[in-house]
Coordinates of C-alpha atoms and ligand atoms in Angstrom, one line a residue:
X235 CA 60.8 -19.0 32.5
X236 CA 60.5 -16.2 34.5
X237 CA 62.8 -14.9 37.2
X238 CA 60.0 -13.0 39.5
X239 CA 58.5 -16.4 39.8
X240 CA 61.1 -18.5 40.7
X241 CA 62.3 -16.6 43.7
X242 CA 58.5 -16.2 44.4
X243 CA 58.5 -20.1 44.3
X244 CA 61.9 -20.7 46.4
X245 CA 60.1 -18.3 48.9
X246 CA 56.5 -20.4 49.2
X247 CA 57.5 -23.7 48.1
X248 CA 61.0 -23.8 49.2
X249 CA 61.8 -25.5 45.6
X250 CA 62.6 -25.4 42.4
X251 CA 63.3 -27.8 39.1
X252 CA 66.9 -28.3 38.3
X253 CA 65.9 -25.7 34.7
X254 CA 64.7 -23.4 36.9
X255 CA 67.9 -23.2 39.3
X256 CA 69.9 -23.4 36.3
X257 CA 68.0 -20.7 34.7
X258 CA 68.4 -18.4 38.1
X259 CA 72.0 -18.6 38.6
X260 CA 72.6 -17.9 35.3
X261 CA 70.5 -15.3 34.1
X262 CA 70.4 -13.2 38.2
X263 CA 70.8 -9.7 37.6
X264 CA 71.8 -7.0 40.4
X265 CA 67.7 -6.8 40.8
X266 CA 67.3 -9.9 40.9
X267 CA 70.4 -10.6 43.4
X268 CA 68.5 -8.1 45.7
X269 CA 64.6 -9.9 45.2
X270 CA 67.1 -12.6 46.8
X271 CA 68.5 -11.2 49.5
X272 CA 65.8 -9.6 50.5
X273 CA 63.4 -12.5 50.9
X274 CA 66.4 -14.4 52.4
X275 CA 67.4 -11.7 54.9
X276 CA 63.9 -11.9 55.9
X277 CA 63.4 -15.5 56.8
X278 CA 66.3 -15.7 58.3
X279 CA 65.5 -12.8 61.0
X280 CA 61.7 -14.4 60.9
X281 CA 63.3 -17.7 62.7
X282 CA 67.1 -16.2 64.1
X283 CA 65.5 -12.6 64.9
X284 CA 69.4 -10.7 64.8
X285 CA 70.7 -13.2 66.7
X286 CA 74.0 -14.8 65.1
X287 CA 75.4 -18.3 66.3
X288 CA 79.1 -18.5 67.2
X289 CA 80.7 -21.8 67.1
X290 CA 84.4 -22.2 68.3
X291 CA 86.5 -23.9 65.6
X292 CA 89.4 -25.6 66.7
X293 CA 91.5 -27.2 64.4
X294 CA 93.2 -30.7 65.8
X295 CA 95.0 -31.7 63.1
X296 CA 97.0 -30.7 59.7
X297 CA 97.9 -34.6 58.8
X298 CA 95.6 -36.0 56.5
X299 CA 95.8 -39.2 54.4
X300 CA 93.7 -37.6 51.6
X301 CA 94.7 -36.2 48.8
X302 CA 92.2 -33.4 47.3
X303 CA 93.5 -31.6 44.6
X304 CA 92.2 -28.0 46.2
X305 CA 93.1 -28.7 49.9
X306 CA 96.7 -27.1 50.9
X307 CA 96.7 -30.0 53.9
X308 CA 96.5 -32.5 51.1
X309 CA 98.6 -35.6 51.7
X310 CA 101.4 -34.6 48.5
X311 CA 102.2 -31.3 49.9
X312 CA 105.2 -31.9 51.1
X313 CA 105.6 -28.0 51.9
X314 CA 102.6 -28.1 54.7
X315 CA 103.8 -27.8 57.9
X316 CA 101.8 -31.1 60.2
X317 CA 101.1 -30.6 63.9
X318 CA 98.6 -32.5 66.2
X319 CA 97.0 -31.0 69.2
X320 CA 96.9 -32.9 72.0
X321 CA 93.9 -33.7 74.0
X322 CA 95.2 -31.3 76.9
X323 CA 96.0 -28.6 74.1
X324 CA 92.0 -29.2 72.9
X325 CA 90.4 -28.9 76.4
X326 CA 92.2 -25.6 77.3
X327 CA 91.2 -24.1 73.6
X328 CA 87.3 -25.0 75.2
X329 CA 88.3 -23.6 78.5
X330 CA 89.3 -20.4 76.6
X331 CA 86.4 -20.7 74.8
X332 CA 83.8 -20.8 77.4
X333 CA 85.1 -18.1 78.9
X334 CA 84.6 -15.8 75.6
X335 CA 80.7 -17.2 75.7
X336 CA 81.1 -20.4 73.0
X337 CA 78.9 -23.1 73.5
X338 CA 80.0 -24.8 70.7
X339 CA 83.3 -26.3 69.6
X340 CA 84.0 -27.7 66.3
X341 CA 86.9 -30.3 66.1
X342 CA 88.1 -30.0 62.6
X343 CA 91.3 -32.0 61.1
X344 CA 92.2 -33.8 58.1
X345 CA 91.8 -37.4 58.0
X346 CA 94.7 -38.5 60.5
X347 CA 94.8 -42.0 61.8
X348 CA 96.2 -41.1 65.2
X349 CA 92.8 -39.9 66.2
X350 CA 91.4 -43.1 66.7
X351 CA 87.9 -43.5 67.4
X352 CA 89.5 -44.7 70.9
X353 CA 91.2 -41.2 71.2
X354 CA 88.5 -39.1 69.8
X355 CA 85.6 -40.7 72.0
X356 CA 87.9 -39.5 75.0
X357 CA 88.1 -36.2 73.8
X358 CA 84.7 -36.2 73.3
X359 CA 83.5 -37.3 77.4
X360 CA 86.2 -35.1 78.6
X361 CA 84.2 -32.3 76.8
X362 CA 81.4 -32.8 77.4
X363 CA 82.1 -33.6 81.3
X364 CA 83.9 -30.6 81.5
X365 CA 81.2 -28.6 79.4
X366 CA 78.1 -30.2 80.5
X367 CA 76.1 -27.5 78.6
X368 CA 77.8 -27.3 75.0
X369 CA 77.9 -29.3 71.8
X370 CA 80.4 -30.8 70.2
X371 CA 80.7 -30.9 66.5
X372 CA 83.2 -33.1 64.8
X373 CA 84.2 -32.3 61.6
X374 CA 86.7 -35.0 60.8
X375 CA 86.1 -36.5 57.6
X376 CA 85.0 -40.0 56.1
X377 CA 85.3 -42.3 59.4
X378 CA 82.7 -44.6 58.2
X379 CA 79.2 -45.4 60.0
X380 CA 80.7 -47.7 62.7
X381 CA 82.9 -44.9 63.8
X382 CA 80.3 -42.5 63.3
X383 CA 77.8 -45.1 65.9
X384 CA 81.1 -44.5 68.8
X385 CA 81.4 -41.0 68.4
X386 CA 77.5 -40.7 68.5
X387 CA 77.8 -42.8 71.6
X388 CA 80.2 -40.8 73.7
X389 CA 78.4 -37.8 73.1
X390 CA 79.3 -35.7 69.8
X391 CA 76.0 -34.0 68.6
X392 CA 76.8 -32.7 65.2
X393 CA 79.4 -33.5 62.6
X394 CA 80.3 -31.7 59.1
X395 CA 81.4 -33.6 56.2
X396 CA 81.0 -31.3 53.0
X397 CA 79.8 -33.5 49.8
X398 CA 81.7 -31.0 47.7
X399 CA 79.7 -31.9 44.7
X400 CA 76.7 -33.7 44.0
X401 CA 78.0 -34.7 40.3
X402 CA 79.9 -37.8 40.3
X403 CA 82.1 -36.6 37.2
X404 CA 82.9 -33.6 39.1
X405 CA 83.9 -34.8 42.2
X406 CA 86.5 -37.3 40.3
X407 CA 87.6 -34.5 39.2
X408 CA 88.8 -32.8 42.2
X409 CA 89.9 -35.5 44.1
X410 CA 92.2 -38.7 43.6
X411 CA 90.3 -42.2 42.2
X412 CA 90.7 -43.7 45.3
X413 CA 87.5 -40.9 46.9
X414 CA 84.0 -41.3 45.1
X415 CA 81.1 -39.5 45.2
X416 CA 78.6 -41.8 45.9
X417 CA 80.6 -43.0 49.4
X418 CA 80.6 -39.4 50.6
X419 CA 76.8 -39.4 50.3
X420 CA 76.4 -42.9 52.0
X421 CA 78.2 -41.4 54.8
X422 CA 76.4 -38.2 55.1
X423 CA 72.9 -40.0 55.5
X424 CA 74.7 -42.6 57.8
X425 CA 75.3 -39.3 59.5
X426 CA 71.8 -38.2 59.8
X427 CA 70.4 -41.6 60.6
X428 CA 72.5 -41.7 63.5
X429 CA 70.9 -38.9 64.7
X430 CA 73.6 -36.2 64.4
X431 CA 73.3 -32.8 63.4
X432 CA 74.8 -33.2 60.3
X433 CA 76.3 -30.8 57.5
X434 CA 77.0 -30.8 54.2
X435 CA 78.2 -28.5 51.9
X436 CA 80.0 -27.2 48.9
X437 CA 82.8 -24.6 47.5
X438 CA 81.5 -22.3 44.8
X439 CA 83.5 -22.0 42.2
X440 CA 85.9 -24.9 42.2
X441 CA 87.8 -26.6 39.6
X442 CA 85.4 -27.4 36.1
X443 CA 81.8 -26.6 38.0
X444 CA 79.2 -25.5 35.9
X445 CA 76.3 -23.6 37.0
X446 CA 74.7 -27.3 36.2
X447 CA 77.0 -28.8 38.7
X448 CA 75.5 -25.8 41.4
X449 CA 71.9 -27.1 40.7
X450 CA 72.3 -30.5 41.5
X451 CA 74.4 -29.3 44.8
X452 CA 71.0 -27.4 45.5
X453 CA 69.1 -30.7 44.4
X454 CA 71.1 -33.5 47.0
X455 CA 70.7 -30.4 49.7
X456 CA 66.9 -31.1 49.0
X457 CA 67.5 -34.8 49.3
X458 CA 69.3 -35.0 52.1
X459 CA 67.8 -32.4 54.2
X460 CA 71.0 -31.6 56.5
X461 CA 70.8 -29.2 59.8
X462 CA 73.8 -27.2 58.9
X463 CA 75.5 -26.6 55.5
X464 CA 78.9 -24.7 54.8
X465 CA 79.4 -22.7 51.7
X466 CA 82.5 -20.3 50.6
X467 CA 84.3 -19.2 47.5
X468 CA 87.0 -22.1 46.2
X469 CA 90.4 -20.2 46.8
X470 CA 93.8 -21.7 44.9
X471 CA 96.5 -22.6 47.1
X472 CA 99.8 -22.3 45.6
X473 CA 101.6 -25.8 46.9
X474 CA 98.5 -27.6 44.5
X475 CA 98.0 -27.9 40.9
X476 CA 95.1 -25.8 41.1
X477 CA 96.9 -22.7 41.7
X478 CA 96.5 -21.3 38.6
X479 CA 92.4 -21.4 38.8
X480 CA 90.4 -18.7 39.4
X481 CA 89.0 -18.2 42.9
X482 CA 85.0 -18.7 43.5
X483 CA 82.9 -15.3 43.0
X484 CA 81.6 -13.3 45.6
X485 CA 78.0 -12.7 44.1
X486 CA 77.6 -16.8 43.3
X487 CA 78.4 -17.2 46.6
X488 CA 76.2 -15.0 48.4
X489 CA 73.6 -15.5 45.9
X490 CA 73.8 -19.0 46.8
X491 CA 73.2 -19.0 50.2
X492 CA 70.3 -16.7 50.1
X493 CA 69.0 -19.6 47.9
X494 CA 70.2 -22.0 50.3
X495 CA 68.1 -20.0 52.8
X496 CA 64.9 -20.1 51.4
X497 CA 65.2 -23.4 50.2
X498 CA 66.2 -24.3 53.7
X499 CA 64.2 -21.6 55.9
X500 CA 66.1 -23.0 59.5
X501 CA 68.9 -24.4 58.4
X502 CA 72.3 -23.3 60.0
X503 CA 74.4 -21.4 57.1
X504 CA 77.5 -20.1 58.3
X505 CA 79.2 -17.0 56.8
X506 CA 82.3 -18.7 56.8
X507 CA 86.1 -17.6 56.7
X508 CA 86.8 -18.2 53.0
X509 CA 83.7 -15.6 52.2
X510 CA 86.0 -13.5 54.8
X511 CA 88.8 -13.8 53.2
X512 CA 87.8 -13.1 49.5
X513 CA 86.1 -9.7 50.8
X514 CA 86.7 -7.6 53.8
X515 CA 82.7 -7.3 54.2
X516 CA 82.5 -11.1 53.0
X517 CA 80.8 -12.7 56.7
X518 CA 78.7 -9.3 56.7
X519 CA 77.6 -9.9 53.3
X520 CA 77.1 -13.3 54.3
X521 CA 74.6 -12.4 57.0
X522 CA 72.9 -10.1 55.0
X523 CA 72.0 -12.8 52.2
X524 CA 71.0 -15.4 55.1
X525 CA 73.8 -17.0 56.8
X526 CA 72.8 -17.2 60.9
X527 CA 76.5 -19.0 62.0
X528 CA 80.4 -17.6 62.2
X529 CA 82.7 -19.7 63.3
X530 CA 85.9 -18.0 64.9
X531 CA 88.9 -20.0 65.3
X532 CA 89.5 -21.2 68.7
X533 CA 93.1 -22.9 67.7
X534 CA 96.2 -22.2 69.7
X535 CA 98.0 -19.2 68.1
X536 CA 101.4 -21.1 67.3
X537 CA 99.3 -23.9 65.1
X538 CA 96.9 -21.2 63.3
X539 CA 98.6 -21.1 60.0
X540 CA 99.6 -24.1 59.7
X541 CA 96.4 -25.3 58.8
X542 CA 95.9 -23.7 55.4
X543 CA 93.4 -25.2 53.4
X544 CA 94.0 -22.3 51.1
X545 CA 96.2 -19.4 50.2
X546 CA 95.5 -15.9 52.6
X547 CA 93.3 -17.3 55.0
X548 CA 92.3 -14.4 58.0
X549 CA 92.5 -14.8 61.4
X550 CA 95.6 -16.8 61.7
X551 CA 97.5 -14.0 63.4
X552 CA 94.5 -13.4 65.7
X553 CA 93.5 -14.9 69.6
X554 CA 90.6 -16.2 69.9
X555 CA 89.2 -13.0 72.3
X556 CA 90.6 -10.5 69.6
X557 CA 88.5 -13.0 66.9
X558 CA 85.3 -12.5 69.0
X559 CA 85.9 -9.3 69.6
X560 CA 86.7 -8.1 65.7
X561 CA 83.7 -10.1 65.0
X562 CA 80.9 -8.8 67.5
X563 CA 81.9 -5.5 66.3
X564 CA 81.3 -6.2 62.7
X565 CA 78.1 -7.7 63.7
X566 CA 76.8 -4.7 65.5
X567 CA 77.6 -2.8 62.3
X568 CA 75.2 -4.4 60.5
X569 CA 72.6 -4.7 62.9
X570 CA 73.2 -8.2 64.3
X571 CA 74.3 -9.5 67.7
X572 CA 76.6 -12.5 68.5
X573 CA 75.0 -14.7 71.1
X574 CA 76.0 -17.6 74.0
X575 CA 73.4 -20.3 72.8
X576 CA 74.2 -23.7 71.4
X577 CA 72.0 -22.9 68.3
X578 CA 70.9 -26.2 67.8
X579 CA 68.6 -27.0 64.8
X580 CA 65.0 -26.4 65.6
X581 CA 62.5 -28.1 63.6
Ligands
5AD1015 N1 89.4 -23.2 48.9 C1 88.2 -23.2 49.6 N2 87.7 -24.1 50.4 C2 88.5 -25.2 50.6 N3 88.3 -26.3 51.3 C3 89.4 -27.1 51.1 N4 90.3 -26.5 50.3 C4 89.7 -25.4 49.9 C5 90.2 -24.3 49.1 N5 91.3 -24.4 48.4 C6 87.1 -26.6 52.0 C7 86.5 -27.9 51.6 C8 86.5 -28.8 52.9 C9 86.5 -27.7 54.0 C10 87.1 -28.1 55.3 O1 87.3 -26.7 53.4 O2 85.2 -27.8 51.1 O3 85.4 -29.6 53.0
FES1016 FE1 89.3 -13.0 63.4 FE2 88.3 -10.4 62.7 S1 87.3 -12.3 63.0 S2 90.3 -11.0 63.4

C-alpha cells in the first residue's frame, strides 16, 4: 500500500477500503499530514470560498437521564450542577443572537424529560415565528422517530445526534447496557429520512478506540451520508471514571477531518470547542485542515459552566458578542471570514 495514492484516491474517489484507512492513520507522517491538509483546505475553499458558518449554540439543559461514561452531565454525577432554560430564557439567547448576525441556533441538552416533544415543538414555532429567516438545529439526543416526525413538523431543519462509534463492542464500552449501538444508527437514518439535516459524529481518541475503530467511523460516515458531522479530541472529566485516560490527539484529529473533508467534499465539519480547548490554535487548525462551521455558545452567562461535558472547556466566562468577536478575529488571522448565512447543506 502506498500513501501518495490513497490521499490521491480520497481526493478523486472520495473513498477508500477499511486497509487502506487503517493503513493511513497509522502510518501518516508530517508529509503526509500536509498532502492532507492541503488537498482538504482546497476543497473546502473550492465549495465555502473563505467563508466560515457560525451557528449559535445554546445549551437548554444539564439534566440528562443517560449515563455515558465520558460525559461530565452524565446521570451518576452527583457533583454536576442541573439547570433548565426556560423557553423565555431560549428566545432572548436568539434575540441576542440575531443581533450578533446568527442565523442558526442549535438547542443542545442532555436527554431531559421535561422537554417534551409538547414543549420543544413550542419552542420550535416560537423560533421560527420570531426568526422567520433562521434554522433551527436540535441537538437533543435519542427521542425516537415519532418524536423526531413532531419536531420535523413544527419546523426544526437539522438535528445532531453523534454515533460516537460505529463498533458495537466499542460503543458498549463507553456507555451503560441499557444504550446500544445499533439503536443510535436506527435513529440517525430515521433522522435523514425525515428529511432533516442531520449529523453524526465521533470523539477521537476515546476510551479503548483503535485506529480500526476510526476506520469503520469513516466507513458508517460513508453509509449514512449525513449533512453535518462533529469531531473533537475525547477530553477526561474528573467527576467520571475516565479521568485517568488520556485526552484525544491534536494531529488524529485534524488529520481526521481533512479526511472527513475529502471523503465528504460539502459536508458541514465544524472546528468545534473541544479542538479549542486542547490547543489555543485548535478551531484555526481546524479550518485549515477543512472544517467550514464554529459554533459559539449563545448560552446565558450564569448557566455556561454548568454544562461541562468535559474538564477546561473555553468560552464559559465569555458573552456571546465577546465569543463572536474573539472568533472573527481569529478568523481574519488566518484568512477566513465569519459570515450571516444559514449555511445549509448544498448538494
Ligand atoms: N470529551 C469530548 N467530547 C465529549 N462529549 C461528551 N463528553 C465528552 C468528553 N468528555 C461529546 C459527545 C457528545 C457531544 C455533545 O459531546 O460526543 O455527543
Ligand atoms: Fe469564545 Fe474566543 S471564541 S472567547
Amino acid at each position: 500500500m502506498n500513501m501518495e495514492s490513497i490521499i490521491e484516491q480520497l481526493r478523486t474517489n472520495r473513498t477508500a477500503s477499511r486497509e487502506e484507512l487503517v493503513f493511513l492513520l497509522e502510518n501518516c507522517g508530517d508529509t503526509e499530514r500536509e498532502a492532507l491538509r492541503k488537498a482538504a483546505q482546497e476543497t473546502a475553499l473550492a465549495h465555502f470560498g473563505n467563508k466560515i458558518y457560525i451557528r449559535g449554540l445554546i445549551e437548554i439543559s444539564s439534566v440528562c437521564k443517560n449515563d455515558c461514561f465520558y460525559c461530565g452531565l452524565r446521570r451518576s454525577n452527583g457533583n454536576a450542577v442541573r439547570y433548565r432554560l426556560t423557553k423565555e430564557q431560549i428566545l432572548s439567547s436568539c434575540e441576542k443572537g440575531y443581533a450578533l448576525g446568527f442565523r442558526t441556533f442549535v438547542l443542545q441538552g442532555g436527554e431531559d424529560g421535561c422537554y417534551t416533544d409538547e414543549a420543544v415543538c413550542d419552542i420550535v414555532r416560537s423560533i421560527k415565528e420570531r426568526f422567520p429567516d433562521c434554522a433551527v438545529t436540535l441537538s437533543l439526543g435519542e427521542r425516537g422517530e415519532e418524536s423526531f416526525r413532531r419536531l420535523r413538523g413544527a419546523g426544526a431543519d437539522r438535528y445532531l445526534l453523534r454515533h460516537e462509534t460505529a463498533d458495537e463492542a466499542h460503543y458498549a464500552r463507553l456507555h451503560p447496557a441499557n444504550m446500544s449501538g445499533a439503536e443510535r444508527q436506527r435513529q440517525l437514518f430515521a433522522l435523514k429520512r425525515l428529511g432533516f439535516q442531520t449529523g453524526a459524529g465521533f470523539m477521537v481518541g476515546s476510551p479503548y478506540q483503535t485506529t480500526e475503530n476510526l476506520a469503520d467511523d469513516l466507513l458508517f460516515l460513508k453509509r449514512l451520508e449525513p449533512q453535518m458531522c462533529g469531531i473533537g479530541p475525547f477530553i477526561p472529566h474528573k467527576d467520571t471514571d475516565f479521568r485517568d485516560m488520556p485526552q484525544g490527539s491534536l494531529t488524529m484529529t485534524l488529520t481526521l477531518l481533512a479526511i472527513i473533508r475529502l471523503m465528504h467534499p460539502r459536508i458541514l465539519l465544524p472546528a468545534t470547542t473541544a479542538l479549542g480547548t486542547i490547543h489555543p490554535k485548535g478551531r484555526e487548525m481546524g479550518i485549515l485542515y477543512g472544517a467550514n462551521v464554529v459554533m459559539p455558545n449563545l448560552s446565558p452567562k450564569e448557566h455556561r459552566k454548568d454544562y461541562a461535558l468535559y474538564d477546561n472547556k473555553i468560552c464559559t466566562g465569555d458573552e456571546a458578542a465577546e465569543c463572536i468577536r474573539c472568533l472573527s478575529a481569529r478568523m481574519r488571522s488566518i484568512g477566513y471570514q465569519i459570515v450571516t448565512d444559514r449555511g445549509d447543506y448544498r448538494e
